[in-house]
CSV table of C-alpha atoms in Angstrom, one decimal:
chain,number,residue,atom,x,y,z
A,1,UNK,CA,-14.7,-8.8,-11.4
A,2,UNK,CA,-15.1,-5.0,-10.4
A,3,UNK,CA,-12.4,-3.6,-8.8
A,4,UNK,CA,-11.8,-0.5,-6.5
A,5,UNK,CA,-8.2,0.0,-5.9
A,6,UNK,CA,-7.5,3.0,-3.2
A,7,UNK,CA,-4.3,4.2,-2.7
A,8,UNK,CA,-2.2,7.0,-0.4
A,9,UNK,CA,0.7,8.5,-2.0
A,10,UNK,CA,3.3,10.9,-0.4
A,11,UNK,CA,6.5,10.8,-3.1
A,12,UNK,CA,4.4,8.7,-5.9
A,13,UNK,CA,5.9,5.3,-5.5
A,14,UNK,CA,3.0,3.8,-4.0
A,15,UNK,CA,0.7,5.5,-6.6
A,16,UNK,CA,3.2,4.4,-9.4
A,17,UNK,CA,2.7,0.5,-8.0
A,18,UNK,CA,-1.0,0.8,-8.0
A,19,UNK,CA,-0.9,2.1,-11.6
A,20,UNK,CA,0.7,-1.3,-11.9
A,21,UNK,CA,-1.9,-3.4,-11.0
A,22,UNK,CA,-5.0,-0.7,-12.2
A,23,UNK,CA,-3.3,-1.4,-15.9
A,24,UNK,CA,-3.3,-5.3,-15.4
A,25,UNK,CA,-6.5,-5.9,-14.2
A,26,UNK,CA,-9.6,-5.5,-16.6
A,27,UNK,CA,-13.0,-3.6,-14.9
A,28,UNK,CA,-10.9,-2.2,-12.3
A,29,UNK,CA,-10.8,1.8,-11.0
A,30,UNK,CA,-8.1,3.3,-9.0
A,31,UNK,CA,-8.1,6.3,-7.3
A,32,UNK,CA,-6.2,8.5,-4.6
A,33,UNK,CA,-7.4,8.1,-1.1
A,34,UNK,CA,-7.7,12.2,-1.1
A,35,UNK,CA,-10.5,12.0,-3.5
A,36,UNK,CA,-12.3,8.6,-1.9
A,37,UNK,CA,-16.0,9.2,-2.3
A,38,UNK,CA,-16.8,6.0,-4.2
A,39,UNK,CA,-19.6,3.8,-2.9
A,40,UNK,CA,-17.1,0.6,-1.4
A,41,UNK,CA,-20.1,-1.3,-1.7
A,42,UNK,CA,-20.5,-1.2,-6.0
A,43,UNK,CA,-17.2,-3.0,-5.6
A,44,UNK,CA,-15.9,-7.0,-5.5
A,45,UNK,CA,-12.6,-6.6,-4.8
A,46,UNK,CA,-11.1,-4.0,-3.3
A,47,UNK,CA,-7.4,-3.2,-2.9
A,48,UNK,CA,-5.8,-0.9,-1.0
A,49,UNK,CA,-1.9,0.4,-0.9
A,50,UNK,CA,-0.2,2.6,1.3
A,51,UNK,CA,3.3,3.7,1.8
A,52,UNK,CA,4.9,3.0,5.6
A,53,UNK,CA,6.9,5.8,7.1
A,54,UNK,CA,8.2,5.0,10.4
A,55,UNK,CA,6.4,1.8,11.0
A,56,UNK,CA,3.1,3.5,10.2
A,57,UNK,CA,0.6,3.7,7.1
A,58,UNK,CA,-1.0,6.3,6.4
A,59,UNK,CA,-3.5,8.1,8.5
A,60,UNK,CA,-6.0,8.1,5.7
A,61,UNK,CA,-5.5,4.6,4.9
A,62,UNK,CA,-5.8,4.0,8.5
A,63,UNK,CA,-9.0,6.4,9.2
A,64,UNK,CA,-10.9,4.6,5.8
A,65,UNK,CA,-10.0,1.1,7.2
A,66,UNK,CA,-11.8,2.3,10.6
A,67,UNK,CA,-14.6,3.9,9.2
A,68,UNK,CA,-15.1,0.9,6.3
A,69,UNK,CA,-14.7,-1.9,8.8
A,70,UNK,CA,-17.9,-3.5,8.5
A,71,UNK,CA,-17.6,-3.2,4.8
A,72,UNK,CA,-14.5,-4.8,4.6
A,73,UNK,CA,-14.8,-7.5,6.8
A,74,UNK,CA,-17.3,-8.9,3.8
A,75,UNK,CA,-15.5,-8.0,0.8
A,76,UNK,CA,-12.7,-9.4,-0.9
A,77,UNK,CA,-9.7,-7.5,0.0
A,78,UNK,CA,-6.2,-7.2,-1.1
A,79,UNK,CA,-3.6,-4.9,0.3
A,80,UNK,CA,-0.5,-4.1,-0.2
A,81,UNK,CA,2.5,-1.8,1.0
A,82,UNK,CA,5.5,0.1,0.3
A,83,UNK,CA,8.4,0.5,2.3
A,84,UNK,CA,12.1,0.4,2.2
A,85,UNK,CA,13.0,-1.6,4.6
A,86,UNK,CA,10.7,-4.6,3.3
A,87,UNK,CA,12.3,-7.4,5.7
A,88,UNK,CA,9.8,-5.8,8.1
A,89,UNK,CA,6.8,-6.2,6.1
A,90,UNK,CA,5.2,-8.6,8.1
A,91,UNK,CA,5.2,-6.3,11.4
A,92,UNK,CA,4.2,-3.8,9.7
A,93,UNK,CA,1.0,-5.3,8.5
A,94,UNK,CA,0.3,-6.5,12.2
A,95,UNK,CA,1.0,-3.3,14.0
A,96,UNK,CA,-1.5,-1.1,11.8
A,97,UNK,CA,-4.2,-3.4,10.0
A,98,UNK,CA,-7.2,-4.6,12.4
A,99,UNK,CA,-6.1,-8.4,13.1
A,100,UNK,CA,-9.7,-9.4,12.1
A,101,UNK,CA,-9.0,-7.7,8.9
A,102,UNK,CA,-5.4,-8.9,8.2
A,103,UNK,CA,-6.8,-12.5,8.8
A,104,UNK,CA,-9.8,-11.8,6.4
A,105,UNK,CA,-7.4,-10.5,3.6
A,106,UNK,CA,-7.3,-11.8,0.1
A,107,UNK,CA,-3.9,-11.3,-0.1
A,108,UNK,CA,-1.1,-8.6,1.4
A,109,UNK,CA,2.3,-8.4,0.3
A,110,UNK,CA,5.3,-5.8,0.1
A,111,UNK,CA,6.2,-4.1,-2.9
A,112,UNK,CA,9.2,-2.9,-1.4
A,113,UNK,CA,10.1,0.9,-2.3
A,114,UNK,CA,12.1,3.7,-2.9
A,115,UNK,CA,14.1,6.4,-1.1
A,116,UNK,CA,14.8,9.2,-3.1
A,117,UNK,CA,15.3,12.1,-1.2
A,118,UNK,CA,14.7,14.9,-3.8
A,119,UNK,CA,11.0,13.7,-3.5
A,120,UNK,CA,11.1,14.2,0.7
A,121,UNK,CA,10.2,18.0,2.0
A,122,UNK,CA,11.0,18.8,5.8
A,123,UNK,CA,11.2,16.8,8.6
A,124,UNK,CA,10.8,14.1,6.4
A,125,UNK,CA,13.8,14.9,4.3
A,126,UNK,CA,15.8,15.4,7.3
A,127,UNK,CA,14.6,11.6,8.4
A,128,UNK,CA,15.2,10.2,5.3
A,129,UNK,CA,19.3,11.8,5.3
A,130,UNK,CA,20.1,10.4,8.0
A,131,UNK,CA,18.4,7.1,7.5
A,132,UNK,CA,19.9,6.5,4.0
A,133,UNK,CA,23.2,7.5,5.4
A,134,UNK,CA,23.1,4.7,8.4
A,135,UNK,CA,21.3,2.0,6.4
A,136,UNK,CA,23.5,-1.5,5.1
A,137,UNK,CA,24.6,-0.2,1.2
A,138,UNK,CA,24.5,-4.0,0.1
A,139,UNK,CA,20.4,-3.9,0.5
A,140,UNK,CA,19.5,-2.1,-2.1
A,141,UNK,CA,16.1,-0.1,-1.6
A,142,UNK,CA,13.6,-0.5,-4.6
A,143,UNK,CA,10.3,-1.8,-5.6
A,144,UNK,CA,9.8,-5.5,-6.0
A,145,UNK,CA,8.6,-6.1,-9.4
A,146,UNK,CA,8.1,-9.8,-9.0
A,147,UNK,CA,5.9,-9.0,-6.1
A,148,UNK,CA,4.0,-7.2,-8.1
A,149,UNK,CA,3.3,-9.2,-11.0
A,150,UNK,CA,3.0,-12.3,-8.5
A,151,UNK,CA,0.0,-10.0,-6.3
A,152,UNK,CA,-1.5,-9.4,-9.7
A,153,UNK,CA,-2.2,-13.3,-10.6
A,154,UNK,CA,-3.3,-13.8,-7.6
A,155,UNK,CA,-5.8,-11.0,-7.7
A,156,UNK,CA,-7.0,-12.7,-11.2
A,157,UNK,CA,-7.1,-16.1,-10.0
């Protein structure tokens, strides 16, 4: 199967999980969302991964899903997300994916994330400060290997 797997990263952990799958899968291209200029068409499957940052993906993800609709709503299409707070997931896939596309999906899962705040500039490191300062220390913030690996079987199923 030829795979297209477009990606937005703003500290590298949703570029490092997409690395993830690009090396597991055979036939399969991955490539930043900065430099999108493939023909979406060429492809079977097509995943795409975004971080979340206050509730929201990212506005490049967002714009390609708007602009690709049509495209997408007759492909196979995985997706997948990192956040910290991954309990929210679910929400998070509903407030910002097109329902019709969400309901179309292939798969969608969390990969969870990371918060590491030598990786946040400005506003965002301010956000992220006080955030990691207020948040329950027993949930520990990280990416969810075992999502991962079980996103990957399904994508080679």
């Amino acid at each position: 199967m030829n795979t297209l797997i477009i990606y937005a990263s703003k500290t590298g952990t949703t570029e490092k999980c997409a690395n993830q799958i690009n090396k597991q899968l055979t036939n399969s291209k991955m490539i930043n969302i900065l430099n999108q200029n493939e023909d979406i068409n060429r492809y079977d499957l097509i995943v795409i991964g975004t971080p979340i940052r206050m509730g929201m993906i990212d506005r490049r993800i967002k714009s390609f899903l708007v602009n690709n609709i049509e495209i997408l709503r007759s492909k196979k299409v995985a997706y997948f997300i990192c956040c910290g707070f991954s309990e929210n997931w679910k929400s998070y896939y509903e407030q910002n994916i097109p329902k019709d596309l969400l309901d179309s999906a292939y798969i969608y899962d969390t990969f969870g994330g990371e918060m590491d705040i030598q990786k946040q500039k400005g506003f965002d490191k301010f956000i992220t400060k006080i955030v990691s300062k207020n948040i329950d220390k027993s949930k520990e913030i990280k990416i969810l290997n075992e999502n991962i690996t079980r996103f990957i079987k399904l994508l080679e199923s």
